[in-house]
Amino acid sequence: MGDFTVRAATEADVPAILDIYNDAILNTIATFDTEPQTLEDKLAWFRETAHPYVVLVAEREGEVVGWASLRRFRQKAAYRYAAENSVYIRKDCHGEGVGSALMRRLVEVGAANGFHTIIAGIAGDNPASVRLHERLGFKVVGTEREVGYKFERWIDVTWMQKMLP
């Protein structure tokens, strides 16, 4: 286990971010992507996530063990004060507080960067992610039924929201 640090991600972190994300694509319903991404895909994604948006990583002993991001919630201009969060933890580091630390920092950065609210879309039956968000003050605002189809089954998305100071 050991301690970890949460910091702003750099392009050098993108390969590790990609590995964590591709594992989630192939083995979980946490993302509705169904095909692994390339390094070029993830670098483009990273470069598009400029201020006021952000990508954070949790690092332990020089290795990225998790990442989180705030990205554009919707394209239309009136949504500019809303951001959507993502958080992914390396599978061997679940339950170690990495997600909580990333999310706490993400909320701080979101408030500092002028966002009014953060939205989380949680796919499927994911009580750990719901609990993580609830601990940070997110509230369930709705559920979209069977909007995703992955691994031969229909998947709901629960939407949670946190208002920022």
PDB file of C-alpha atoms in Angstrom:
ATOM      1  CA  MET A   1       0.000   0.000   0.000  1.00  0.00           C
ATOM      2  CA  GLY A   2       1.934   3.043   1.193  1.00  0.00           C
ATOM      3  CA  ASP A   3       1.199   6.708   0.849  1.00  0.00           C
ATOM      4  CA  PHE A   4       0.260   8.400  -2.373  1.00  0.00           C
ATOM      5  CA  THR A   5       0.229  11.964  -3.646  1.00  0.00           C
ATOM      6  CA  VAL A   6      -2.485  13.667  -5.670  1.00  0.00           C
ATOM      7  CA  ARG A   7      -1.224  16.127  -8.287  1.00  0.00           C
ATOM      8  CA  ALA A   8      -2.052  17.633 -11.646  1.00  0.00           C
ATOM      9  CA  ALA A   9      -1.390  15.152 -14.439  1.00  0.00           C
ATOM     10  CA  THR A  10       1.203  15.765 -17.136  1.00  0.00           C
ATOM     11  CA  GLU A  11       1.497  14.279 -20.610  1.00  0.00           C
ATOM     12  CA  ALA A  12       4.053  11.839 -19.162  1.00  0.00           C
ATOM     13  CA  ASP A  13       1.208  10.337 -17.077  1.00  0.00           C
ATOM     14  CA  VAL A  14      -1.033   9.635 -20.070  1.00  0.00           C
ATOM     15  CA  PRO A  15       0.278   6.083 -20.764  1.00  0.00           C
ATOM     16  CA  ALA A  16      -0.570   5.040 -17.187  1.00  0.00           C
ATOM     17  CA  ILE A  17      -3.947   6.813 -17.381  1.00  0.00           C
ATOM     18  CA  LEU A  18      -4.580   4.918 -20.626  1.00  0.00           C
ATOM     19  CA  ASP A  19      -3.703   1.546 -19.049  1.00  0.00           C
ATOM     20  CA  ILE A  20      -6.124   2.137 -16.156  1.00  0.00           C
ATOM     21  CA  TYR A  21      -8.867   3.317 -18.504  1.00  0.00           C
ATOM     22  CA  ASN A  22      -8.425   0.498 -21.023  1.00  0.00           C
ATOM     23  CA  ASP A  23      -8.662  -2.041 -18.195  1.00  0.00           C
ATOM     24  CA  ALA A  24     -11.981  -0.417 -17.192  1.00  0.00           C
ATOM     25  CA  ILE A  25     -13.193  -0.539 -20.815  1.00  0.00           C
ATOM     26  CA  LEU A  26     -12.417  -4.236 -21.165  1.00  0.00           C
ATOM     27  CA  ASN A  27     -13.485  -5.447 -17.719  1.00  0.00           C
ATOM     28  CA  THR A  28     -16.112  -3.126 -16.208  1.00  0.00           C
ATOM     29  CA  ILE A  29     -19.257  -1.199 -17.005  1.00  0.00           C
ATOM     30  CA  ALA A  30     -17.813   1.950 -15.397  1.00  0.00           C
ATOM     31  CA  THR A  31     -17.383   3.358 -18.905  1.00  0.00           C
ATOM     32  CA  PHE A  32     -19.606   2.897 -21.911  1.00  0.00           C
ATOM     33  CA  ASP A  33     -16.601   2.830 -24.221  1.00  0.00           C
ATOM     34  CA  THR A  34     -16.374  -0.683 -25.625  1.00  0.00           C
ATOM     35  CA  GLU A  35     -13.078  -0.629 -27.563  1.00  0.00           C
ATOM     36  CA  PRO A  36      -9.667   0.089 -26.012  1.00  0.00           C
ATOM     37  CA  GLN A  37      -8.279   3.524 -26.772  1.00  0.00           C
ATOM     38  CA  THR A  38      -4.916   4.274 -28.318  1.00  0.00           C
ATOM     39  CA  LEU A  39      -2.233   6.459 -26.825  1.00  0.00           C
ATOM     40  CA  GLU A  40      -3.007   9.031 -29.525  1.00  0.00           C
ATOM     41  CA  ASP A  41      -6.694   9.032 -28.471  1.00  0.00           C
ATOM     42  CA  LYS A  42      -5.823   9.580 -24.822  1.00  0.00           C
ATOM     43  CA  LEU A  43      -3.236  12.271 -25.591  1.00  0.00           C
ATOM     44  CA  ALA A  44      -5.853  14.187 -27.600  1.00  0.00           C
ATOM     45  CA  TRP A  45      -8.315  13.795 -24.700  1.00  0.00           C
ATOM     46  CA  PHE A  46      -5.682  15.049 -22.255  1.00  0.00           C
ATOM     47  CA  ARG A  47      -4.814  18.080 -24.395  1.00  0.00           C
ATOM     48  CA  GLU A  48      -8.523  18.985 -24.645  1.00  0.00           C
ATOM     49  CA  THR A  49      -8.816  19.007 -20.858  1.00  0.00           C
ATOM     50  CA  ALA A  50      -7.298  22.451 -20.329  1.00  0.00           C
ATOM     51  CA  HIS A  51      -8.168  25.013 -17.651  1.00  0.00           C
ATOM     52  CA  PRO A  52     -10.744  25.389 -16.183  1.00  0.00           C
ATOM     53  CA  TYR A  53     -10.970  21.605 -16.650  1.00  0.00           C
ATOM     54  CA  VAL A  54      -8.368  19.327 -15.107  1.00  0.00           C
ATOM     55  CA  VAL A  55      -6.882  15.841 -14.957  1.00  0.00           C
ATOM     56  CA  LEU A  56      -5.412  14.709 -11.648  1.00  0.00           C
ATOM     57  CA  VAL A  57      -3.407  11.595 -10.822  1.00  0.00           C
ATOM     58  CA  ALA A  58      -2.692   9.730  -7.617  1.00  0.00           C
ATOM     59  CA  GLU A  59       0.916   8.602  -7.563  1.00  0.00           C
ATOM     60  CA  ARG A  60       2.597   6.070  -5.290  1.00  0.00           C
ATOM     61  CA  GLU A  61       6.320   5.334  -5.470  1.00  0.00           C
ATOM     62  CA  GLY A  62       6.522   6.876  -8.934  1.00  0.00           C
ATOM     63  CA  GLU A  63       3.543   4.954 -10.333  1.00  0.00           C
ATOM     64  CA  VAL A  64       0.122   6.328 -11.241  1.00  0.00           C
ATOM     65  CA  VAL A  65      -2.450   4.336  -9.246  1.00  0.00           C
ATOM     66  CA  GLY A  66      -5.535   6.346 -10.193  1.00  0.00           C
ATOM     67  CA  TRP A  67      -6.777   9.385 -12.042  1.00  0.00           C
ATOM     68  CA  ALA A  68      -9.720  11.760 -12.014  1.00  0.00           C
ATOM     69  CA  SER A  69     -10.904  14.512 -14.307  1.00  0.00           C
ATOM     70  CA  LEU A  70     -13.293  17.388 -14.657  1.00  0.00           C
ATOM     71  CA  ARG A  71     -14.463  17.815 -18.215  1.00  0.00           C
ATOM     72  CA  ARG A  72     -17.105  19.751 -20.105  1.00  0.00           C
ATOM     73  CA  PHE A  73     -20.581  18.574 -19.056  1.00  0.00           C
ATOM     74  CA  ARG A  74     -22.367  19.676 -22.241  1.00  0.00           C
ATOM     75  CA  GLN A  75     -21.325  21.663 -25.311  1.00  0.00           C
ATOM     76  CA  LYS A  76     -23.807  24.544 -25.127  1.00  0.00           C
ATOM     77  CA  ALA A  77     -22.514  27.788 -23.605  1.00  0.00           C
ATOM     78  CA  ALA A  78     -25.030  27.997 -20.762  1.00  0.00           C
ATOM     79  CA  TYR A  79     -23.507  24.794 -19.290  1.00  0.00           C
ATOM     80  CA  ARG A  80     -20.092  26.442 -18.858  1.00  0.00           C
ATOM     81  CA  TYR A  81     -20.289  26.458 -15.036  1.00  0.00           C
ATOM     82  CA  ALA A  82     -21.046  22.723 -14.850  1.00  0.00           C
ATOM     83  CA  ALA A  83     -18.388  20.023 -15.130  1.00  0.00           C
ATOM     84  CA  GLU A  84     -18.646  16.245 -15.273  1.00  0.00           C
ATOM     85  CA  ASN A  85     -16.245  14.198 -13.210  1.00  0.00           C
ATOM     86  CA  SER A  86     -14.602  10.839 -13.840  1.00  0.00           C
ATOM     87  CA  VAL A  87     -12.520   8.771 -11.440  1.00  0.00           C
ATOM     88  CA  TYR A  88     -10.720   5.507 -12.190  1.00  0.00           C
ATOM     89  CA  ILE A  89      -8.470   3.532  -9.852  1.00  0.00           C
ATOM     90  CA  ARG A  90      -5.961   0.839 -10.803  1.00  0.00           C
ATOM     91  CA  LYS A  91      -7.653  -2.476 -10.022  1.00  0.00           C
ATOM     92  CA  ASP A  92      -5.037  -3.555  -7.461  1.00  0.00           C
ATOM     93  CA  CYS A  93      -5.517  -0.309  -5.501  1.00  0.00           C
ATOM     94  CA  HIS A  94      -9.291  -0.362  -4.905  1.00  0.00           C
ATOM     95  CA  GLY A  95     -10.330   0.252  -1.307  1.00  0.00           C
ATOM     96  CA  GLU A  96      -7.150   2.111  -0.340  1.00  0.00           C
ATOM     97  CA  GLY A  97      -8.547   5.658  -0.263  1.00  0.00           C
ATOM     98  CA  VAL A  98      -7.166   6.647  -3.658  1.00  0.00           C
ATOM     99  CA  GLY A  99     -10.593   7.510  -5.067  1.00  0.00           C
ATOM    100  CA  SER A 100     -11.532   9.584  -2.008  1.00  0.00           C
ATOM    101  CA  ALA A 101      -8.313  11.580  -2.162  1.00  0.00           C
ATOM    102  CA  LEU A 102      -8.680  12.210  -5.895  1.00  0.00           C
ATOM    103  CA  MET A 103     -12.313  13.246  -5.551  1.00  0.00           C
ATOM    104  CA  ARG A 104     -11.666  15.588  -2.592  1.00  0.00           C
ATOM    105  CA  ARG A 105      -8.998  17.367  -4.607  1.00  0.00           C
ATOM    106  CA  LEU A 106     -11.183  17.401  -7.724  1.00  0.00           C
ATOM    107  CA  VAL A 107     -13.968  19.169  -5.789  1.00  0.00           C
ATOM    108  CA  GLU A 108     -11.453  21.730  -4.458  1.00  0.00           C
ATOM    109  CA  VAL A 109     -10.102  22.402  -7.947  1.00  0.00           C
ATOM    110  CA  GLY A 110     -13.616  22.618  -9.372  1.00  0.00           C
ATOM    111  CA  ALA A 111     -14.583  25.285  -6.836  1.00  0.00           C
ATOM    112  CA  ALA A 112     -11.311  27.176  -7.328  1.00  0.00           C
ATOM    113  CA  ASN A 113     -11.763  27.107 -11.113  1.00  0.00           C
ATOM    114  CA  GLY A 114     -15.193  28.730 -10.899  1.00  0.00           C
ATOM    115  CA  PHE A 115     -17.557  25.819 -11.426  1.00  0.00           C
ATOM    116  CA  HIS A 116     -21.013  26.030  -9.852  1.00  0.00           C
ATOM    117  CA  THR A 117     -21.710  22.295  -9.904  1.00  0.00           C
ATOM    118  CA  ILE A 118     -20.128  18.920 -10.628  1.00  0.00           C
ATOM    119  CA  ILE A 119     -22.131  16.121 -12.236  1.00  0.00           C
ATOM    120  CA  ALA A 120     -21.324  12.402 -11.964  1.00  0.00           C
ATOM    121  CA  GLY A 121     -22.830   9.752 -14.213  1.00  0.00           C
ATOM    122  CA  ILE A 122     -22.414   6.371 -12.508  1.00  0.00           C
ATOM    123  CA  ALA A 123     -23.045   3.358 -14.716  1.00  0.00           C
ATOM    124  CA  GLY A 124     -24.736   0.219 -13.507  1.00  0.00           C
ATOM    125  CA  ASP A 125     -24.841  -1.174 -10.028  1.00  0.00           C
ATOM    126  CA  ASN A 126     -21.777   0.530  -8.563  1.00  0.00           C
ATOM    127  CA  PRO A 127     -22.440   1.060  -4.839  1.00  0.00           C
ATOM    128  CA  ALA A 128     -18.782   1.895  -4.128  1.00  0.00           C
ATOM    129  CA  SER A 129     -18.859   4.850  -6.532  1.00  0.00           C
ATOM    130  CA  VAL A 130     -22.238   6.012  -5.216  1.00  0.00           C
ATOM    131  CA  ARG A 131     -20.906   5.877  -1.613  1.00  0.00           C
ATOM    132  CA  LEU A 132     -17.735   7.726  -2.617  1.00  0.00           C
ATOM    133  CA  HIS A 133     -19.742  10.521  -4.173  1.00  0.00           C
ATOM    134  CA  GLU A 134     -22.228  10.638  -1.276  1.00  0.00           C
ATOM    135  CA  ARG A 135     -19.368  11.024   1.229  1.00  0.00           C
ATOM    136  CA  LEU A 136     -18.316  14.130  -0.690  1.00  0.00           C
ATOM    137  CA  GLY A 137     -21.793  15.655  -0.666  1.00  0.00           C
ATOM    138  CA  PHE A 138     -23.101  14.505  -4.038  1.00  0.00           C
ATOM    139  CA  LYS A 139     -26.843  13.809  -4.185  1.00  0.00           C
ATOM    140  CA  VAL A 140     -28.700  11.472  -6.535  1.00  0.00           C
ATOM    141  CA  VAL A 141     -30.676  13.590  -9.000  1.00  0.00           C
ATOM    142  CA  GLY A 142     -31.999  10.881 -11.283  1.00  0.00           C
ATOM    143  CA  THR A 143     -31.556   7.574 -13.056  1.00  0.00           C
ATOM    144  CA  GLU A 144     -31.684   6.865 -16.754  1.00  0.00           C
ATOM    145  CA  ARG A 145     -32.928   3.322 -17.246  1.00  0.00           C
ATOM    146  CA  GLU A 146     -31.191   0.943 -19.650  1.00  0.00           C
ATOM    147  CA  VAL A 147     -29.416   3.622 -21.677  1.00  0.00           C
ATOM    148  CA  GLY A 148     -26.226   1.583 -22.163  1.00  0.00           C
ATOM    149  CA  TYR A 149     -25.670  -1.890 -23.550  1.00  0.00           C
ATOM    150  CA  LYS A 150     -22.401  -3.637 -22.742  1.00  0.00           C
ATOM    151  CA  PHE A 151     -21.387  -7.224 -21.952  1.00  0.00           C
ATOM    152  CA  GLU A 152     -24.727  -8.463 -23.314  1.00  0.00           C
ATOM    153  CA  ARG A 153     -26.870  -6.532 -20.839  1.00  0.00           C
ATOM    154  CA  TRP A 154     -28.697  -3.238 -20.402  1.00  0.00           C
ATOM    155  CA  ILE A 155     -27.158  -0.729 -17.990  1.00  0.00           C
ATOM    156  CA  ASP A 156     -28.702   2.158 -16.065  1.00  0.00           C
ATOM    157  CA  VAL A 157     -26.895   5.424 -15.314  1.00  0.00           C
ATOM    158  CA  THR A 158     -27.413   7.117 -11.964  1.00  0.00           C
ATOM    159  CA  TRP A 159     -26.783  10.853 -12.049  1.00  0.00           C
ATOM    160  CA  MET A 160     -25.382  12.567  -8.962  1.00  0.00           C
ATOM    161  CA  GLN A 161     -24.666  16.268  -8.448  1.00  0.00           C
ATOM    162  CA  LYS A 162     -22.725  18.431  -6.017  1.00  0.00           C
ATOM    163  CA  MET A 163     -23.277  22.154  -5.760  1.00  0.00           C
ATOM    164  CA  LEU A 164     -20.041  24.062  -5.127  1.00  0.00           C
ATOM    165  CA  PRO A 165     -19.623  27.075  -2.841  1.00  0.00           C
TER     166      PRO A 165
END
